[in-house]
Coordinates of C-alpha atoms in Angstrom, one line a residue:
M1 CA 6.8 -24.7 3.3
N2 CA 8.3 -23.0 0.5
S3 CA 11.2 -20.4 0.1
T4 CA 9.0 -17.5 -0.2
L5 CA 7.3 -18.4 3.0
T6 CA 10.3 -19.1 4.7
S7 CA 11.4 -15.7 4.1
R8 CA 8.3 -13.9 4.7
L9 CA 7.5 -15.6 8.1
L10 CA 10.9 -15.1 9.6
A11 CA 10.6 -16.6 13.1
V12 CA 8.3 -18.4 15.5
T13 CA 8.6 -18.0 19.2
A14 CA 8.3 -20.9 21.6
A15 CA 9.9 -23.3 19.5
A16 CA 9.9 -26.1 21.9
S17 CA 6.3 -26.0 22.5
L18 CA 5.7 -26.2 18.7
L19 CA 8.2 -29.2 18.4
A20 CA 6.2 -30.8 21.1
L21 CA 3.0 -30.4 19.0
S22 CA 4.5 -31.6 16.0
A23 CA 5.7 -34.7 17.6
C24 CA 2.1 -35.4 18.8
G25 CA 1.0 -35.2 15.3
Q26 CA -1.1 -32.1 15.7
N27 CA -1.2 -29.0 13.8
P28 CA 0.9 -26.4 15.4
G29 CA -1.2 -23.2 14.0
A30 CA -4.3 -24.8 14.9
S31 CA -3.3 -25.5 18.5
A32 CA -1.1 -22.6 19.2
A33 CA -0.7 -21.7 22.8
A34 CA -0.9 -18.5 24.2
G35 CA 2.1 -16.4 23.7
E36 CA 3.3 -17.7 20.3
T37 CA 4.0 -15.3 17.7
V38 CA 4.9 -15.2 13.9
T39 CA 7.2 -12.3 12.5
V40 CA 5.6 -11.2 9.2
E41 CA 7.4 -9.1 6.7
H42 CA 4.6 -7.1 4.7
A43 CA 4.3 -4.2 2.4
Q44 CA 4.9 -1.5 5.4
G45 CA 7.6 -3.5 7.2
S46 CA 7.7 -6.5 9.8
T47 CA 5.1 -6.9 12.4
E48 CA 5.0 -9.5 15.3
V49 CA 1.7 -11.3 15.2
P50 CA -0.1 -13.9 17.4
A51 CA -0.1 -17.4 15.9
N52 CA -3.3 -18.2 15.0
P53 CA -5.1 -15.1 16.4
E54 CA -8.5 -15.4 17.8
T55 CA -10.3 -12.1 16.7
V56 CA -9.4 -11.0 13.3
Y57 CA -10.5 -7.9 11.2
T58 CA -9.7 -7.1 7.9
F59 CA -10.2 -4.2 5.3
D60 CA -8.9 -6.3 2.5
L61 CA -11.6 -8.2 0.8
G62 CA -8.8 -10.3 -0.9
A63 CA -7.9 -11.1 2.3
L64 CA -11.2 -11.8 3.7
D65 CA -11.9 -14.3 0.5
T66 CA -8.4 -16.1 1.3
L67 CA -9.4 -16.6 5.0
D68 CA -12.6 -17.8 4.4
A69 CA -11.4 -20.0 1.6
L70 CA -9.1 -21.5 4.2
G71 CA -11.8 -21.8 6.9
V72 CA -10.5 -19.1 9.0
E73 CA -13.3 -16.8 10.9
V74 CA -13.1 -13.1 10.1
D75 CA -14.8 -10.9 13.1
G76 CA -14.7 -7.5 11.6
V77 CA -14.9 -6.2 8.2
P78 CA -15.8 -2.9 6.4
Q79 CA -19.1 -1.7 5.2
A80 CA -19.2 -2.7 1.6
V81 CA -21.2 -4.2 -1.3
M82 CA -20.1 -7.9 -0.9
P83 CA -20.1 -10.4 -3.5
E84 CA -22.5 -13.2 -3.2
S85 CA -19.5 -15.4 -2.2
L86 CA -19.0 -13.2 0.9
A87 CA -22.6 -12.1 1.5
K88 CA -22.5 -13.7 5.1
Y89 CA -19.8 -10.8 6.2
G90 CA -22.5 -8.3 5.4
E91 CA -24.8 -9.4 8.0
D92 CA -25.4 -7.6 11.4
S93 CA -23.7 -10.1 13.1
V94 CA -20.4 -9.3 11.8
T95 CA -18.4 -6.4 13.5
K96 CA -18.5 -3.3 11.1
I97 CA -15.0 -1.3 11.4
G98 CA -15.8 1.3 9.1
S99 CA -15.6 2.0 5.3
M100 CA -13.1 0.5 2.8
K101 CA -11.1 4.0 3.1
E102 CA -12.0 5.2 6.5
P103 CA -11.3 2.9 9.7
D104 CA -13.6 3.5 12.4
F105 CA -10.8 3.7 15.3
E106 CA -13.2 3.6 18.0
A107 CA -15.3 0.5 17.1
I108 CA -11.8 -1.4 16.3
S109 CA -10.5 -0.5 19.5
E110 CA -13.8 -1.7 21.5
G111 CA -13.3 -5.0 19.7
A112 CA -9.8 -5.7 20.6
P113 CA -8.8 -7.6 17.7
D114 CA -5.4 -9.7 17.9
L115 CA -4.7 -8.9 14.3
I116 CA -5.6 -6.2 11.6
I117 CA -5.2 -6.6 8.0
I118 CA -5.1 -3.7 5.8
S119 CA -4.0 -2.7 2.0
G120 CA -4.1 0.2 -0.5
R121 CA -7.2 1.8 0.5
T122 CA -6.4 2.0 4.1
A123 CA -2.5 1.8 4.0
E124 CA -2.2 5.6 5.4
A125 CA -4.1 4.4 8.4
Y126 CA -1.2 1.9 9.3
P127 CA 0.4 3.7 12.1
E128 CA -2.7 4.3 14.1
L129 CA -3.9 1.2 13.5
S130 CA -0.8 -0.3 14.6
K131 CA -1.3 1.3 18.0
I132 CA -4.4 -0.8 18.6
A133 CA -3.5 -4.2 17.5
P134 CA -0.6 -5.9 15.2
T135 CA -1.4 -4.8 11.6
I136 CA 0.0 -6.2 8.4
D137 CA -0.5 -4.5 4.8
V138 CA -1.0 -7.0 2.2
S139 CA -1.0 -4.8 -0.6
V140 CA -0.6 -6.5 -4.0
D141 CA 2.3 -5.4 -6.1
M142 CA 0.8 -4.6 -9.5
A143 CA 4.1 -5.0 -11.1
N144 CA 4.1 -8.4 -10.2
P145 CA 0.5 -9.4 -9.0
L146 CA 0.5 -13.1 -9.2
E147 CA 3.5 -13.6 -7.3
S148 CA 2.4 -10.9 -4.9
F149 CA -1.0 -12.7 -4.4
K150 CA 0.7 -15.8 -3.8
E151 CA 2.9 -14.5 -1.2
N152 CA 0.2 -12.9 0.7
T153 CA -1.8 -16.2 0.4
E154 CA 1.0 -18.2 2.0
T155 CA 1.7 -15.3 4.6
L156 CA -2.0 -15.7 5.8
A157 CA -1.8 -19.3 5.8
G158 CA 1.3 -19.4 8.0
I159 CA -0.2 -17.0 10.3
F160 CA -3.1 -19.7 10.8
G161 CA -1.5 -23.2 10.2
K162 CA -3.1 -23.6 6.9
E163 CA -0.2 -23.9 4.6
A164 CA -1.4 -27.4 3.2
E165 CA -4.8 -26.2 2.0
A166 CA -3.3 -22.9 0.4
D167 CA -0.7 -24.7 -1.6
K168 CA -3.4 -27.2 -2.8
K169 CA -5.4 -24.3 -4.1
L170 CA -2.7 -22.5 -5.5
A171 CA -1.8 -25.4 -7.6
A172 CA -5.3 -25.6 -9.0
I173 CA -4.9 -21.9 -9.9
D174 CA -1.8 -22.4 -11.6
T175 CA -3.7 -25.2 -13.7
R176 CA -6.4 -23.0 -14.8
I177 CA -3.8 -20.3 -15.7
E178 CA -2.1 -22.4 -18.1
E179 CA -5.5 -23.4 -19.4
T180 CA -6.7 -20.1 -19.9
K181 CA -3.4 -18.9 -21.6
A182 CA -3.8 -21.8 -24.2
S183 CA -7.2 -20.6 -25.2
A184 CA -6.2 -16.9 -24.9
A185 CA -3.5 -17.7 -27.3
D186 CA -5.7 -17.7 -30.5
A187 CA -8.5 -15.4 -29.0
G188 CA -7.6 -12.2 -30.4
S189 CA -7.3 -9.1 -28.7
G190 CA -9.1 -7.7 -25.5
L191 CA -9.9 -4.5 -24.1
I192 CA -10.9 -3.9 -20.1
V193 CA -13.4 -1.0 -19.9
M194 CA -14.9 0.3 -16.5
T195 CA -18.2 2.4 -16.4
S196 CA -18.9 4.9 -13.8
G197 CA -21.4 7.7 -13.8
G198 CA -21.8 7.1 -17.6
E199 CA -18.3 7.7 -18.0
L200 CA -15.6 5.1 -19.4
T201 CA -12.1 4.4 -18.3
A202 CA -9.7 1.6 -19.9
Y203 CA -7.1 -0.5 -18.3
G204 CA -4.4 -2.4 -19.8
A205 CA -1.4 -4.2 -19.1
G206 CA 0.3 -3.5 -15.6
S207 CA -2.9 -2.0 -14.4
R208 CA -5.2 -3.1 -11.5
F209 CA -7.1 -5.4 -13.8
G210 CA -3.8 -6.3 -15.7
L211 CA -4.3 -10.1 -14.7
V212 CA -6.4 -10.2 -17.9
H213 CA -3.4 -9.3 -20.2
D214 CA -0.3 -10.0 -17.9
V215 CA -1.1 -13.4 -16.3
L216 CA -3.8 -14.9 -18.8
G217 CA -2.2 -13.9 -22.1
V218 CA -5.0 -11.9 -23.5
K219 CA -3.5 -9.7 -26.3
T220 CA -4.0 -6.1 -25.5
A221 CA -6.1 -4.2 -28.0
A222 CA -4.9 -0.9 -27.1
D223 CA -1.7 0.8 -25.3
V224 CA -3.6 1.9 -22.2
K225 CA -2.1 4.8 -20.3
S226 CA -2.7 4.5 -16.5
E227 CA -1.0 5.6 -13.4
G228 CA -1.5 3.7 -10.0
T229 CA -5.0 2.5 -9.8
H230 CA -6.4 4.9 -12.2
G231 CA -7.0 4.0 -16.0
E232 CA -7.2 6.2 -18.9
A233 CA -10.6 8.1 -19.7
I234 CA -11.7 6.9 -23.0
S235 CA -14.7 7.5 -25.2
F236 CA -17.0 5.1 -27.5
E237 CA -14.9 6.5 -30.5
Y238 CA -11.7 4.9 -28.8
I239 CA -13.4 1.5 -28.2
A240 CA -14.6 1.4 -31.8
E241 CA -11.1 2.7 -33.2
K242 CA -9.5 -0.1 -31.4
N243 CA -12.2 -2.5 -32.2
P244 CA -11.4 -5.4 -29.7
A245 CA -12.1 -9.0 -30.2
H246 CA -13.3 -9.0 -26.6
L247 CA -14.4 -6.3 -24.2
F248 CA -14.1 -6.8 -20.4
V249 CA -16.6 -4.6 -18.5
I250 CA -16.5 -3.7 -14.7
D251 CA -19.5 -1.6 -13.8
R252 CA -18.0 0.5 -10.9
D253 CA -21.5 1.9 -10.0
A254 CA -22.8 -1.4 -9.3
A255 CA -20.0 -2.6 -7.2
T256 CA -20.0 0.5 -4.7
G257 CA -24.0 0.6 -5.1
E258 CA -24.1 4.1 -6.3
A259 CA -27.1 4.9 -8.4
G260 CA -26.2 5.1 -12.1
Q261 CA -26.8 3.7 -15.4
A262 CA -25.9 0.0 -15.9
A263 CA -22.9 -0.6 -17.8
S264 CA -24.7 -2.5 -20.5
A265 CA -27.3 0.4 -21.1
V266 CA -24.2 2.7 -21.5
L267 CA -22.3 0.5 -23.9
D268 CA -25.4 0.0 -26.0
N269 CA -24.6 2.4 -28.9
E270 CA -23.8 2.3 -32.5
L271 CA -20.0 2.9 -31.9
V272 CA -19.6 -0.2 -29.5
N273 CA -22.1 -2.3 -31.2
G274 CA -20.0 -2.3 -34.4
T275 CA -17.0 -3.8 -32.8
D276 CA -15.8 -7.3 -33.3
A277 CA -16.5 -7.9 -29.6
A278 CA -20.3 -6.9 -29.8
K279 CA -20.9 -8.5 -33.3
N280 CA -19.5 -11.7 -32.2
D281 CA -21.4 -11.8 -28.6
R282 CA -17.9 -11.3 -26.8
I283 CA -18.7 -8.5 -24.5
T284 CA -18.2 -10.2 -21.0
Y285 CA -19.5 -8.4 -18.0
L286 CA -17.3 -9.1 -15.3
D287 CA -18.7 -9.6 -11.6
S288 CA -18.0 -6.0 -10.5
S289 CA -17.8 -6.4 -6.8
S290 CA -15.5 -9.3 -7.2
W291 CA -13.1 -7.4 -9.7
Y292 CA -13.1 -3.8 -8.2
L293 CA -13.6 -4.6 -4.5
V294 CA -12.4 -8.1 -3.7
G295 CA -9.7 -8.5 -6.2
Y296 CA -6.8 -10.9 -5.2
G297 CA -8.3 -13.5 -2.5
L298 CA -7.6 -17.0 -3.1
N299 CA -11.2 -18.2 -4.1
N300 CA -11.9 -15.1 -6.0
V301 CA -8.7 -15.4 -8.3
D302 CA -10.0 -18.6 -9.2
A303 CA -13.3 -16.9 -10.2
M304 CA -11.6 -14.5 -12.0
I305 CA -9.7 -16.7 -14.2
G306 CA -12.6 -18.7 -14.8
A307 CA -14.7 -15.8 -16.2
V308 CA -12.0 -15.0 -18.5
Q309 CA -11.5 -18.5 -19.4
E310 CA -15.0 -18.9 -20.3
A311 CA -14.9 -15.9 -22.4
V312 CA -11.9 -16.4 -24.5
A313 CA -13.0 -20.2 -24.8
A314 CA -16.1 -19.2 -26.7

């Protein structure tokens, strides 16, 4: 176990029982006895969590993606437009625990979960949810997204005894990052644009979609101003003026299931079509649910990097 995980998973109770399991060659996480707990440091403090909890609810789709990648069953999720990779969690057989911003406290309480996972959209509900069950906040630090994502992954893996699986997948992601950075070095500038209701918003380095620039090394086509999770409102003229070599597009309406003009139609105009990105067929329409709703999950980050890698390698 690396030093980061050691610092975040501070203590495991019933140590004698765990040592006995280890001596028998068993996985302590997979065979956790009732009463064993793990102390987890997270974005809103420290929480005592059952080791290998049976009933897990998560509002964070990145955590859902990570747990799914690690083979951990999740029992409750919010109502959301799930990407194809997580489509099974949209089925009626999976308990729905509210929306991504508004928990259904009654449904959650009735389900008696052993662990609740939240992040930014439901962060304010932490005190109330903590009264129902142990709750952890796995919000990603946008100032250091990759390291924060890795820490969250290691935390979740440690709770369920899945450290080896997580380490293997994280190592593969590191390899893909280096490959993508090598291609991005000579690929020219990029601009990230989100469409919503026909309006345009740009995101740059340090933003919620800053992975493209901060981690993968795509040069920024503009000094985009943003605050928190919000980008900078822009115009078609802005895109034409910045003239990016690559345009990365996220369709928010598609991600949230709202009616609206498709991003490809919104951007089909003379100003955008005159950019190097359009003329060289380098407008990349990213999977909107994956980027806007899921974000930093173990399988999803690999897919996000893969989309950028394919674009800059073209």
